[in-house]
Amino acid sequence: MSGPPKRLTMEELDRLCRNRQAAGAAMPGYVGPLARHVKAGDRRLLRLRYDDSPAALRLWSFLLTEEERLHEARAAGKKIVGTMKDLGTVPVMAYALPNLVAFYPDGAWWTPCVMELSEGLFGIAQSLGLGDAFCPVRAMAGAFVNGAHFPIPDLLTCSVGATCDDFSAIAQRVESLGHPILWWEVPSRRRPDPGEPAVVLPGGFEAPASQVALVRSELERLRAALAELAGLPLGEAELAAGIREANRVRTILDELRRLAYMAEPCPMPALEMLIAEMLAIHFCSDRSESKAVLSELVDEVRRRTARHEGVSAEGAARLFWVNPVADLRVMNLVEDCGARLCGTEYLFCHALDRIPEDLPPMEALARMALADPMVGPSADRARRIIEDVRAFGAEGIVISRIPGASHCALEGAVIGRAVQDELGLPVVELEVPPLADSMWPNLKTRLEALVETVLAGRVR
Amino acid sequence: MKTIAYSSPFVPAEWITAHGVRPVRLRPDPAAAARLAGPLMGVCPYARAFVGKAMSLPDVDAVVLATTCDQMRRAAEWPGLAGGRPVFLMNVPATWQTPASVRLYRDELDRLGRLLVRLGGREPSRARLAEVMEDYDVRRAALRGMLGTLTARCASEAMARFDLGEEVVPNEGAARVVTRGTPVAVIGGPLMSADTGVFDIIEKAGGRVVLDGTENGTRTLPTPFDRRRLRDDPMLELVDAYFGTIPDAFRRPDTLLYQWLGREPAASGARGIIVWRYVWCDMWAAGVVRLREATGLPVLDVDVSGDEAELARAANRIQAFLEVLG
């Protein structure tokens, strides 16, 4: 690649891929033209715009071949663990055992988007009683029924308690279809009472020590189940090693985020950064390869930053994005509207923070699980967002609502008000359905209005 | 006497009373929701109404919400909910089959107890708690006995009075139980005060409610206390009667609910089930198809938003459902 970074169509990205293949560039076996995924039904790929780096090509190929990896793992005799509604805890434990692979069935929420509704998952979900009043993660129930999107796991776990009702209800429906679930409790995180023993969690939230102890005891149940599935002990040494490896991924991602969200001009597009961040949750079913994928992205971003090259114009409006979008294409709108991302909170900031290595492993994992922004008060989440907005120097906030999600209705108002009160920054709320094409003009206009407000604020 | 307002059936009134504080289980009215500013789209009408009602009551000293539903959990953060009064968010675990979840529920009762003491209540002795529980048990047994002699609406209103701590006596003016009509069960989430009208709608349409399985109906009554265990360890018995037995859609797994559904509709002779739920209520919405599968009965899913036009639409659907049931 030469010249300043550009955003490519899928055809252009595939041309880049073929050229590299023809030139004998060293690439992992899974890297290939995205057209092969379009043939398999991933039609949304035709509508996206991609970063033009080999690192981004590798990232996309890694993401889109996850299902094949899972099947290969099973064929190789590994056991598969589906970790539902668990944004980053149980996978750390599962990958501490050499013959387990963890994945995130909830990830199927993007399948209707990627396949532009051609796969029929929402139809199956509807037939199960999970209609469009539910969050798009209902697609997961359809995927369990048709078995066409991920292998049925050997062990299925699900965190409940302080989770959104959509997910809890959908997971229960999955269990009713004959997929036993190991439910584990994460209580609603509360502020410690005066004088109550308290613990500071990774990321800075505080929780009563008794809640951490409860989560630790729940994780012990999971530890026993994972060890039984693997037929191997999951001792302190294995867990500590697993935590160290997870932290390596998180450290690389942390550097990537700092560079991508702070360098001027912006060195990596919003869409690729969303995908990169998602790797932190379950390593896209291959922990060591996820490290390599992220490292290559960091190298690319470092190169661009050194050359003062970016994917958006210098001085682009600096936006902070809250919640993941159901339609990936919407992330392309960031650069299309003359903006760039300066920070995100995609519901799993706790999976980006380093897990304490100076604590007994189960205690460290329990603290991390309880640091999930979804399990605590929205005001806590708002506080973390405000700190990150300050740290990354964002000038405007986009709160992206997930259709039907029980947490979004009130949470957006709490976060928006807190940000406006404390920082005086403009906030826009959007609702992004799995296919946002029909709402495109509306979404674009709202984002453009935010960008204009931000830029006008600079002049004043 | 200080007063605590709450909504969830998993908050034991006995525990509050034993502390010398008055428990008031609210059934909000839809109009209370209209007074609130704040987001509308996606917010459960019941949660809005509960917040509106709690905010409007001048003689309430604290508000207790439970984590049994995400919307109510988040309602605890509604700006101005308490107007300076304490808001207590009680962690009711979704899991229930482990010692850890039972311990958490019990710990939460202890934490609630500390709030009650801070409000001016007194920590009850074992004997005091047992005495209060026994009193509730006797009154609840009388209530249970009375319910079968009343129309569904009158029965539901009697339960509402019980939940407010009012004396429930057989009202000579209350309409007596309807013996004719197609027997149906009403199952689902919480009721607002105006929702008892649905029982009239059913009866006017030729139906007869033989089972009130809403959150304010008999489904969520704790089991009668075991007197011997009550004397030995009242707290243990309290936890068991509430947390150990009340079937609900939020529990994981939801085995208790489906055991109840396998038993009660059949025992009541219901020929159909009306699911009564508020829009955005995921827990009950997800159960509709399963309920049909589990009971083998025709099911009508009625989602309401609390406004009168919705109720009229619901009435039409209920009428059609009963016609189909014949």
PDB file of N, CA and C in Angstrom, chain A residues 246-320:
ATOM      1  N   ALA A 246      -4.826 -12.758  28.357  1.00  0.00           N
ATOM      2  CA  ALA A 246      -5.934 -11.819  28.068  1.00  0.00           C
ATOM      3  C   ALA A 246      -5.439 -10.389  28.199  1.00  0.00           C
ATOM      4  N   ASN A 247      -4.611 -10.152  29.193  1.00  0.00           N
ATOM      5  CA  ASN A 247      -4.092  -8.793  29.383  1.00  0.00           C
ATOM      6  C   ASN A 247      -3.185  -8.371  28.237  1.00  0.00           C
ATOM      7  N   ARG A 248      -2.497  -9.334  27.630  1.00  0.00           N
ATOM      8  CA  ARG A 248      -1.666  -8.969  26.470  1.00  0.00           C
ATOM      9  C   ARG A 248      -2.565  -8.449  25.344  1.00  0.00           C
ATOM     10  N   VAL A 249      -3.667  -9.143  25.131  1.00  0.00           N
ATOM     11  CA  VAL A 249      -4.613  -8.673  24.099  1.00  0.00           C
ATOM     12  C   VAL A 249      -5.123  -7.289  24.474  1.00  0.00           C
ATOM     13  N   ARG A 250      -5.474  -7.118  25.728  1.00  0.00           N
ATOM     14  CA  ARG A 250      -6.037  -5.839  26.169  1.00  0.00           C
ATOM     15  C   ARG A 250      -5.010  -4.716  26.077  1.00  0.00           C
ATOM     16  N   THR A 251      -3.772  -5.039  26.340  1.00  0.00           N
ATOM     17  CA  THR A 251      -2.722  -4.016  26.269  1.00  0.00           C
ATOM     18  C   THR A 251      -2.545  -3.538  24.826  1.00  0.00           C
ATOM     19  N   ILE A 252      -2.552  -4.489  23.913  1.00  0.00           N
ATOM     20  CA  ILE A 252      -2.411  -4.106  22.496  1.00  0.00           C
ATOM     21  C   ILE A 252      -3.617  -3.255  22.080  1.00  0.00           C
ATOM     22  N   LEU A 253      -4.789  -3.700  22.496  1.00  0.00           N
ATOM     23  CA  LEU A 253      -5.998  -2.961  22.132  1.00  0.00           C
ATOM     24  C   LEU A 253      -5.995  -1.567  22.753  1.00  0.00           C
ATOM     25  N   ASP A 254      -5.482  -1.489  23.945  1.00  0.00           N
ATOM     26  CA  ASP A 254      -5.412  -0.186  24.613  1.00  0.00           C
ATOM     27  C   ASP A 254      -4.529   0.775  23.815  1.00  0.00           C
ATOM     28  N   GLU A 255      -3.416   0.273  23.342  1.00  0.00           N
ATOM     29  CA  GLU A 255      -2.541   1.134  22.542  1.00  0.00           C
ATOM     30  C   GLU A 255      -3.238   1.523  21.233  1.00  0.00           C
ATOM     31  N   LEU A 256      -3.907   0.553  20.636  1.00  0.00           N
ATOM     32  CA  LEU A 256      -4.618   0.842  19.388  1.00  0.00           C
ATOM     33  C   LEU A 256      -5.668   1.929  19.602  1.00  0.00           C
ATOM     34  N   ARG A 257      -6.408   1.813  20.677  1.00  0.00           N
ATOM     35  CA  ARG A 257      -7.463   2.796  20.950  1.00  0.00           C
ATOM     36  C   ARG A 257      -6.856   4.177  21.217  1.00  0.00           C
ATOM     37  N   ARG A 258      -5.792   4.195  22.002  1.00  0.00           N
ATOM     38  CA  ARG A 258      -5.191   5.507  22.313  1.00  0.00           C
ATOM     39  C   ARG A 258      -4.700   6.182  21.039  1.00  0.00           C
ATOM     40  N   LEU A 259      -4.043   5.405  20.191  1.00  0.00           N
ATOM     41  CA  LEU A 259      -3.537   5.998  18.951  1.00  0.00           C
ATOM     42  C   LEU A 259      -4.689   6.398  18.026  1.00  0.00           C
ATOM     43  N   ALA A 260      -5.612   5.486  17.833  1.00  0.00           N
ATOM     44  CA  ALA A 260      -6.681   5.727  16.849  1.00  0.00           C
ATOM     45  C   ALA A 260      -7.624   6.834  17.292  1.00  0.00           C
ATOM     46  N   TYR A 261      -7.818   6.967  18.588  1.00  0.00           N
ATOM     47  CA  TYR A 261      -8.793   7.956  19.052  1.00  0.00           C
ATOM     48  C   TYR A 261      -8.160   9.297  19.423  1.00  0.00           C
ATOM     49  N   MET A 262      -6.829   9.328  19.471  1.00  0.00           N
ATOM     50  CA  MET A 262      -6.196  10.591  19.883  1.00  0.00           C
ATOM     51  C   MET A 262      -5.329  11.222  18.788  1.00  0.00           C
ATOM     52  N   ALA A 263      -4.789  10.397  17.891  1.00  0.00           N
ATOM     53  CA  ALA A 263      -3.880  10.967  16.886  1.00  0.00           C
ATOM     54  C   ALA A 263      -4.658  11.868  15.926  1.00  0.00           C
ATOM     55  N   GLU A 264      -3.979  12.844  15.435  1.00  0.00           N
ATOM     56  CA  GLU A 264      -4.581  13.798  14.491  1.00  0.00           C
ATOM     57  C   GLU A 264      -3.722  13.819  13.232  1.00  0.00           C
ATOM     58  N   PRO A 265      -4.284  13.517  12.065  1.00  0.00           N
ATOM     59  CA  PRO A 265      -5.662  13.121  11.805  1.00  0.00           C
ATOM     60  C   PRO A 265      -5.916  11.671  12.229  1.00  0.00           C
ATOM     61  N   CYS A 266      -7.185  11.301  12.191  1.00  0.00           N
ATOM     62  CA  CYS A 266      -7.581   9.973  12.691  1.00  0.00           C
ATOM     63  C   CYS A 266      -6.976   8.868  11.810  1.00  0.00           C
ATOM     64  N   PRO A 267      -6.193   7.964  12.397  1.00  0.00           N
ATOM     65  CA  PRO A 267      -5.488   6.988  11.565  1.00  0.00           C
ATOM     66  C   PRO A 267      -6.261   5.697  11.238  1.00  0.00           C
ATOM     67  N   MET A 268      -7.427   5.493  11.818  1.00  0.00           N
ATOM     68  CA  MET A 268      -8.154   4.234  11.534  1.00  0.00           C
ATOM     69  C   MET A 268      -9.660   4.520  11.573  1.00  0.00           C
ATOM     70  N   PRO A 269     -10.404   4.025  10.583  1.00  0.00           N
ATOM     71  CA  PRO A 269     -11.843   4.333  10.541  1.00  0.00           C
ATOM     72  C   PRO A 269     -12.628   3.730  11.708  1.00  0.00           C
ATOM     73  N   ALA A 270     -13.804   4.299  11.918  1.00  0.00           N
ATOM     74  CA  ALA A 270     -14.672   3.881  13.031  1.00  0.00           C
ATOM     75  C   ALA A 270     -15.090   2.424  12.903  1.00  0.00           C
ATOM     76  N   LEU A 271     -15.374   1.981  11.693  1.00  0.00           N
ATOM     77  CA  LEU A 271     -15.884   0.625  11.509  1.00  0.00           C
ATOM     78  C   LEU A 271     -14.830  -0.416  11.904  1.00  0.00           C
ATOM     79  N   GLU A 272     -13.607  -0.243  11.422  1.00  0.00           N
ATOM     80  CA  GLU A 272     -12.558  -1.206  11.756  1.00  0.00           C
ATOM     81  C   GLU A 272     -12.263  -1.175  13.261  1.00  0.00           C
ATOM     82  N   MET A 273     -12.370  -0.002  13.855  1.00  0.00           N
ATOM     83  CA  MET A 273     -12.117   0.080  15.299  1.00  0.00           C
ATOM     84  C   MET A 273     -13.205  -0.658  16.091  1.00  0.00           C
ATOM     85  N   LEU A 274     -14.435  -0.597  15.612  1.00  0.00           N
ATOM     86  CA  LEU A 274     -15.509  -1.349  16.284  1.00  0.00           C
ATOM     87  C   LEU A 274     -15.186  -2.851  16.250  1.00  0.00           C
ATOM     88  N   ILE A 275     -14.802  -3.328  15.079  1.00  0.00           N
ATOM     89  CA  ILE A 275     -14.500  -4.763  14.954  1.00  0.00           C
ATOM     90  C   ILE A 275     -13.303  -5.120  15.850  1.00  0.00           C
ATOM     91  N   ALA A 276     -12.303  -4.266  15.843  1.00  0.00           N
ATOM     92  CA  ALA A 276     -11.107  -4.539  16.646  1.00  0.00           C
ATOM     93  C   ALA A 276     -11.468  -4.625  18.134  1.00  0.00           C
ATOM     94  N   GLU A 277     -12.295  -3.712  18.581  1.00  0.00           N
ATOM     95  CA  GLU A 277     -12.655  -3.727  20.006  1.00  0.00           C
ATOM     96  C   GLU A 277     -13.406  -5.004  20.377  1.00  0.00           C
ATOM     97  N   MET A 278     -14.224  -5.471  19.435  1.00  0.00           N
ATOM     98  CA  MET A 278     -15.006  -6.678  19.731  1.00  0.00           C
ATOM     99  C   MET A 278     -14.111  -7.893  19.998  1.00  0.00           C
ATOM    100  N   LEU A 279     -12.895  -7.862  19.481  1.00  0.00           N
ATOM    101  CA  LEU A 279     -12.007  -9.018  19.691  1.00  0.00           C
ATOM    102  C   LEU A 279     -11.701  -9.241  21.168  1.00  0.00           C
ATOM    103  N   ALA A 280     -11.838  -8.179  21.951  1.00  0.00           N
ATOM    104  CA  ALA A 280     -11.501  -8.301  23.368  1.00  0.00           C
ATOM    105  C   ALA A 280     -12.455  -9.236  24.110  1.00  0.00           C
ATOM    106  N   ILE A 281     -13.656  -9.395  23.592  1.00  0.00           N
ATOM    107  CA  ILE A 281     -14.672 -10.134  24.349  1.00  0.00           C
ATOM    108  C   ILE A 281     -14.362 -11.633  24.414  1.00  0.00           C
ATOM    109  N   HIS A 282     -14.091 -12.210  23.260  1.00  0.00           N
ATOM    110  CA  HIS A 282     -13.822 -13.658  23.282  1.00  0.00           C
ATOM    111  C   HIS A 282     -12.731 -14.022  22.287  1.00  0.00           C
ATOM    112  N   PHE A 283     -11.976 -13.041  21.859  1.00  0.00           N
ATOM    113  CA  PHE A 283     -10.815 -13.259  20.991  1.00  0.00           C
ATOM    114  C   PHE A 283     -11.205 -13.839  19.633  1.00  0.00           C
ATOM    115  N   CYS A 284     -12.460 -13.686  19.268  1.00  0.00           N
ATOM    116  CA  CYS A 284     -12.941 -14.203  17.976  1.00  0.00           C
ATOM    117  C   CYS A 284     -12.526 -15.669  17.791  1.00  0.00           C
ATOM    118  N   SER A 285     -12.584 -16.384  18.888  1.00  0.00           N
ATOM    119  CA  SER A 285     -12.343 -17.830  18.917  1.00  0.00           C
ATOM    120  C   SER A 285     -10.894 -18.246  18.646  1.00  0.00           C
ATOM    121  N   ASP A 286      -9.960 -17.332  18.719  1.00  0.00           N
ATOM    122  CA  ASP A 286      -8.535 -17.699  18.606  1.00  0.00           C
ATOM    123  C   ASP A 286      -7.717 -16.604  19.286  1.00  0.00           C
ATOM    124  N   ARG A 287      -7.327 -16.899  20.525  1.00  0.00           N
ATOM    125  CA  ARG A 287      -6.684 -15.853  21.326  1.00  0.00           C
ATOM    126  C   ARG A 287      -5.358 -15.389  20.747  1.00  0.00           C
ATOM    127  N   SER A 288      -4.533 -16.334  20.337  1.00  0.00           N
ATOM    128  CA  SER A 288      -3.202 -15.905  19.874  1.00  0.00           C
ATOM    129  C   SER A 288      -3.308 -15.170  18.545  1.00  0.00           C
ATOM    130  N   GLU A 289      -4.216 -15.612  17.690  1.00  0.00           N
ATOM    131  CA  GLU A 289      -4.335 -14.919  16.410  1.00  0.00           C
ATOM    132  C   GLU A 289      -4.940 -13.522  16.600  1.00  0.00           C
ATOM    133  N   SER A 290      -5.828 -13.391  17.561  1.00  0.00           N
ATOM    134  CA  SER A 290      -6.401 -12.051  17.791  1.00  0.00           C
ATOM    135  C   SER A 290      -5.309 -11.072  18.204  1.00  0.00           C
ATOM    136  N   LYS A 291      -4.333 -11.574  18.946  1.00  0.00           N
ATOM    137  CA  LYS A 291      -3.204 -10.704  19.309  1.00  0.00           C
ATOM    138  C   LYS A 291      -2.452 -10.262  18.056  1.00  0.00           C
ATOM    139  N   ALA A 292      -2.232 -11.210  17.172  1.00  0.00           N
ATOM    140  CA  ALA A 292      -1.484 -10.893  15.956  1.00  0.00           C
ATOM    141  C   ALA A 292      -2.258  -9.905  15.081  1.00  0.00           C
ATOM    142  N   VAL A 293      -3.562 -10.115  14.991  1.00  0.00           N
ATOM    143  CA  VAL A 293      -4.403  -9.214  14.174  1.00  0.00           C
ATOM    144  C   VAL A 293      -4.342  -7.801  14.736  1.00  0.00           C
ATOM    145  N   LEU A 294      -4.472  -7.701  16.034  1.00  0.00           N
ATOM    146  CA  LEU A 294      -4.459  -6.365  16.657  1.00  0.00           C
ATOM    147  C   LEU A 294      -3.068  -5.726  16.555  1.00  0.00           C
ATOM    148  N   SER A 295      -2.041  -6.545  16.687  1.00  0.00           N
ATOM    149  CA  SER A 295      -0.677  -5.996  16.599  1.00  0.00           C
ATOM    150  C   SER A 295      -0.434  -5.399  15.214  1.00  0.00           C
ATOM    151  N   GLU A 296      -0.925  -6.072  14.201  1.00  0.00           N
ATOM    152  CA  GLU A 296      -0.717  -5.537  12.841  1.00  0.00           C
ATOM    153  C   GLU A 296      -1.468  -4.217  12.671  1.00  0.00           C
ATOM    154  N   LEU A 297      -2.650  -4.139  13.275  1.00  0.00           N
ATOM    155  CA  LEU A 297      -3.401  -2.868  13.215  1.00  0.00           C
ATOM    156  C   LEU A 297      -2.632  -1.758  13.934  1.00  0.00           C
ATOM    157  N   VAL A 298      -2.062  -2.103  15.083  1.00  0.00           N
ATOM    158  CA  VAL A 298      -1.285  -1.097  15.823  1.00  0.00           C
ATOM    159  C   VAL A 298      -0.105  -0.623  14.979  1.00  0.00           C
ATOM    160  N   ASP A 299       0.579  -1.559  14.337  1.00  0.00           N
ATOM    161  CA  ASP A 299       1.718  -1.181  13.493  1.00  0.00           C
ATOM    162  C   ASP A 299       1.271  -0.219  12.394  1.00  0.00           C
ATOM    163  N   GLU A 300       0.132  -0.538  11.791  1.00  0.00           N
ATOM    164  CA  GLU A 300      -0.370   0.318  10.709  1.00  0.00           C
ATOM    165  C   GLU A 300      -0.703   1.721  11.235  1.00  0.00           C
ATOM    166  N   VAL A 301      -1.346   1.750  12.372  1.00  0.00           N
ATOM    167  CA  VAL A 301      -1.732   3.041  12.949  1.00  0.00           C
ATOM    168  C   VAL A 301      -0.493   3.845  13.350  1.00  0.00           C
ATOM    169  N   ARG A 302       0.504   3.145  13.878  1.00  0.00           N
ATOM    170  CA  ARG A 302       1.758   3.848  14.215  1.00  0.00           C
ATOM    171  C   ARG A 302       2.381   4.456  12.967  1.00  0.00           C
ATOM    172  N   ARG A 303       2.418   3.671  11.891  1.00  0.00           N
ATOM    173  CA  ARG A 303       3.011   4.166  10.636  1.00  0.00           C
ATOM    174  C   ARG A 303       2.273   5.412  10.158  1.00  0.00           C
ATOM    175  N   ARG A 304       0.953   5.323  10.177  1.00  0.00           N
ATOM    176  CA  ARG A 304       0.150   6.453   9.678  1.00  0.00           C
ATOM    177  C   ARG A 304       0.337   7.686  10.565  1.00  0.00           C
ATOM    178  N   THR A 305       0.383   7.432  11.847  1.00  0.00           N
ATOM    179  CA  THR A 305       0.544   8.561  12.766  1.00  0.00           C
ATOM    180  C   THR A 305       1.901   9.228  12.544  1.00  0.00           C
ATOM    181  N   ALA A 306       2.914   8.416  12.342  1.00  0.00           N
ATOM    182  CA  ALA A 306       4.253   8.978  12.107  1.00  0.00           C
ATOM    183  C   ALA A 306       4.278   9.802  10.823  1.00  0.00           C
ATOM    184  N   ARG A 307       3.503   9.348   9.844  1.00  0.00           N
ATOM    185  CA  ARG A 307       3.476  10.071   8.559  1.00  0.00           C
ATOM    186  C   ARG A 307       2.422  11.185   8.541  1.00  0.00           C
ATOM    187  N   HIS A 308       1.739  11.306   9.632  1.00  0.00           N
ATOM    188  CA  HIS A 308       0.682  12.317   9.728  1.00  0.00           C
ATOM    189  C   HIS A 308      -0.410  12.067   8.682  1.00  0.00           C
ATOM    190  N   GLU A 309      -0.773  10.799   8.524  1.00  0.00           N
ATOM    191  CA  GLU A 309      -1.803  10.430   7.545  1.00  0.00           C
ATOM    192  C   GLU A 309      -3.055   9.953   8.289  1.00  0.00           C
ATOM    193  N   GLY A 310      -4.198  10.256   7.706  1.00  0.00           N
ATOM    194  CA  GLY A 310      -5.418   9.843   8.379  1.00  0.00           C
ATOM    195  C   GLY A 310      -6.526   9.485   7.404  1.00  0.00           C
ATOM    196  N   VAL A 311      -7.584   8.934   7.973  1.00  0.00           N
ATOM    197  CA  VAL A 311      -8.732   8.535   7.151  1.00  0.00           C
ATOM    198  C   VAL A 311      -9.817   9.599   7.159  1.00  0.00           C
ATOM    199  N   SER A 312      -9.632  10.623   7.951  1.00  0.00           N
ATOM    200  CA  SER A 312     -10.560  11.753   7.911  1.00  0.00           C
ATOM    201  C   SER A 312      -9.715  13.019   7.887  1.00  0.00           C
ATOM    202  N   ALA A 313     -10.342  14.086   7.491  1.00  0.00           N
ATOM    203  CA  ALA A 313      -9.596  15.335   7.357  1.00  0.00           C
ATOM    204  C   ALA A 313      -9.109  15.806   8.721  1.00  0.00           C
ATOM    205  N   GLU A 314      -8.007  16.504   8.710  1.00  0.00           N
ATOM    206  CA  GLU A 314      -7.510  17.078   9.956  1.00  0.00           C
ATOM    207  C   GLU A 314      -8.570  18.053  10.475  1.00  0.00           C
ATOM    208  N   GLY A 315      -8.813  18.021  11.760  1.00  0.00           N
ATOM    209  CA  GLY A 315      -9.810  18.922  12.327  1.00  0.00           C
ATOM    210  C   GLY A 315     -11.232  18.387  12.258  1.00  0.00           C
ATOM    211  N   ALA A 316     -11.387  17.131  11.860  1.00  0.00           N
ATOM    212  CA  ALA A 316     -12.737  16.552  11.815  1.00  0.00           C
ATOM    213  C   ALA A 316     -13.358  16.585  13.213  1.00  0.00           C
ATOM    214  N   ALA A 317     -14.677  16.680  13.242  1.00  0.00           N
ATOM    215  CA  ALA A 317     -15.376  16.730  14.533  1.00  0.00           C
ATOM    216  C   ALA A 317     -15.079  15.464  15.338  1.00  0.00           C
ATOM    217  N   ARG A 318     -14.758  15.644  16.607  1.00  0.00           N
ATOM    218  CA  ARG A 318     -14.299  14.531  17.453  1.00  0.00           C
ATOM    219  C   ARG A 318     -15.487  13.979  18.253  1.00  0.00           C
ATOM    220  N   LEU A 319     -15.931  12.785  17.864  1.00  0.00           N
ATOM    221  CA  LEU A 319     -17.142  12.212  18.474  1.00  0.00           C
ATOM    222  C   LEU A 319     -16.820  11.013  19.353  1.00  0.00           C
ATOM    223  N   PHE A 320     -17.603  10.881  20.394  1.00  0.00           N
ATOM    224  CA  PHE A 320     -17.537   9.711  21.283  1.00  0.00           C
ATOM    225  C   PHE A 320     -18.792   8.893  21.022  1.00  0.00           C
TER     226      PHE A 320
END
